[in-house]
Amino acid sequence: MQITMAGFLFLLLAVNSIMALRLRDRKRTDIIRHLRNMTLGVAGIIVPEMVILLTKDRQIAYCAFTFYYIAFSWYAMMIFRFSVNYSGYKLFKSYQSPFLWIAMIESAALIWAMFSERFFTITHARWYEHVYWISRGFSMLYVFGIVSGLALIGAVVVLIIAASQSARIYRPRYSGVAVIIAVMAVSSVYSQVRQQPLLVQVICFAFCEMVIVYMAVYYAPRKLNQRAMQFVADKLNDGIVLYDDEHQLQFVTAGYSDAVGLKGMQGIDNEGMYWTKAISEANVENAWNGRVMSIVRDDGTYYYEIQHRALDEDGKLIGSVYWIRNVTESIKNYGEMVRRANFDELTGIYNEAHFHEMARKVLDENPDTDFVMTCSSVEKFRVFKELFGQEKYDDYLIRTAESLRTGLVHIPNCKYGRIGEADFYIMMPKEAFDPQQFLDAIDGVAKAYSTNNFSLIVKAGVCEITEPSQDMLAICNKASMACDTIKGDYGKQIMWFDESIQKESRLRERYNAELSKAIEHGEIQIYLQPQVDKEGKVIGAEALARWVHREDGLIPPAHFIPFFEMNGRITELDICIWRQACEKLREWKEKGRDDLHISVNISAKDLYALDIYEHYVSLVKEYGIEAKNLKLEITESAIINDLKQHVQLVERLQEAGFEVEMDDFGSAYSSFNMLKDICVDVLKIDMKFLGDTENEERSHAILKSIVDLAGELHMKTIAEGVETEEQLEFLKGVGCDIYQGYYFSKPMPVADFEAKYL
Ligand code: C2E
Ligand code: CA
Ligand code: CA
């Protein structure tokens, strides 16, 4: 029996030592050192007890008892030191050395008394049918016992204070150790008082030591981990459900119901089969990316991202976790995002990017089919908006999109989209494209929006896609270029793209790139065309822009003005022209010819890009010329763009002494109507009234009435485009005031004009 017990003690010693050696915690090396010391102390208790168990020799037994008591006093002292360190009370550290001294004195006394048996004696005693050595202490041993007891009580007190002051989660860390130490103290007192063999107490100490190591190093952090995990799980807006091997619910996050959108514990109360079933029923169609699946319930379709994991240990199922995330919102948002990214907000048909993408796909998938690209564009849509308002314009666009949807639905591989403010693009197989049908369709909608005063005109450009591999943007541009070439041309409504259009567009690009340098180098020049009064006297001239290109020679304005008007660079050019005109007027004034005027053209774009009033007032000031000599031609269509604003501008310019002429009068849609609002100085009658030989009689009648009306309104009239003597005679006859045209002279270089008329 004794041998078995000794073996058991040896086992305990081994376990304790292994635990102590395996301790590792970089942050708390101090505590680990103390724990290791304590294990050494336990060893010091166990080894003598093993000797006591095994020996029959009284001398040896007595020696062993002595070492036991020595070890015990050191062990108690170590526990105290450990507790102080463990609880982090630096204050108590000064109390450590007295215990150290006491332990040393005790040890010395016990060794000295080893053979005199002064402190205790030992005898054989029976205990449960076995014979053991037991000790009987004298009063001095009790003093030692009390000192050790005080050390243990001190340790317990320190730990209780630490426990009471620490966070609840860390309390077991201190209180647990305190309880263990208290148990040790009580057990030692009990066994001493009851005269029991040491064995019980030693076993108790060995176990307690193990528990202390566990509590100090392993227990608390694990508890903290658990708490942290719980915290994360609760804060998570996802549902995490844990089942054991029999599908019994073990754990569910607080946010489950909210996350999953199910009422209460629905989906988890039926032993986890809800999700198991849902996952097994998911097919490719409702599983997205393999993870998201939709579940249709009474109140709508829900989307979940579910991660399922069966937990196993050595191949045996121990439970399963479902991580359920409700992604309904984000899936719906995603859908909305896709819609917004791909479709035009107003009309609901493809936007530019998506149209390109879809058209590209069709081209790639049908390499053997010939396709056409069309671009249809509302002409003067800004005027339309001005006249009828944004809402009406939007309405028109929506109707157009609808007609595309219904009209094109039967055509396979047909894609269409709205691009920019006024353009619709359609790509379809060439064999399905019928130009007349196409025009009828776009006209059908446009006609519904035309009135007596304004006809909504839609122009179309068509391009055969001969190089399907070409960039979609380039293909669209071809259709759009073709469309642009017929804008303003009343006779044409549809234009097929060809190489000359491409060439033209390249040329424009070149001019655009060269404009700044051309202005700088004086390539942009004014030509002057004389204006003649009734007596045949030249009273002034219109300044017309010419580009005297160093490579291409003389370029007429028709080749670059409309383009610069479109891209807004006309203002740069106009400023240069106006300055040349002012320069000339100053020279003429210095030569005493301030009776001659120059008329300059103001583009619609200038009216927005510049403060025209300020600009002109400072121009005449800078050049020291009279405002009345610089006449300003603004086209009728530029004024109609923003009538209210421009009426004011014209009035202010007139107050500053400028004469304002309304250019191309009669060319726009509501010429006469406009006259009730605006009072210009001169009406410059559009040359179409003179050039029209087919309806000569009607044109003449209109011309006459324009002149009459102008007279009534106290405005002068200029007729442009006078080419023949008959025309001149007719104009004189109806009372037109001033004449300009090839009959007198073509626009000519300034030097020629000066040589001829100055
Ligand atoms: P516009 O202002 O109506 O100028 C009159 C145009 O009619 C000029 O064409 C002129 O050469 C032409 N013309 C004059 N008499 C006759 C005639 O008897 N018969 C015919 N068939 N044509 C005649 P041009 O110089 O080619 O200018 C064309 C247009 O370019 C101008 O029309 C004007 O709108 C614009 N433009 C010219 N120079 C400038 C400029 O400096 N600034 C701006 N913004 N536009 C300009
Ligand atoms: Ca003009
Ligand atoms: Ca004109």
PDB file of C-alpha atoms and ligand atoms in Angstrom, residues 542 601 633 663 684, ligand 2:
ATOM      1  CA  GLU A 542     -19.715  93.877 -93.250  1.00  0.00           C
ATOM      2  CA  ASN A 601     -21.227  89.195 -86.619  1.00  0.00           C
ATOM      3  CA  GLU A 633     -25.245  91.721 -86.294  1.00  0.00           C
ATOM      4  CA  ASP A 663     -29.226  89.198 -89.206  1.00  0.00           C
ATOM      5  CA  LYS A 684     -31.157  92.443 -92.273  1.00  0.00           C
TER       6      LYS A 684
HETATM    7 CA    CA B   2     -23.902  88.757 -91.121  1.00  0.00          CA
END
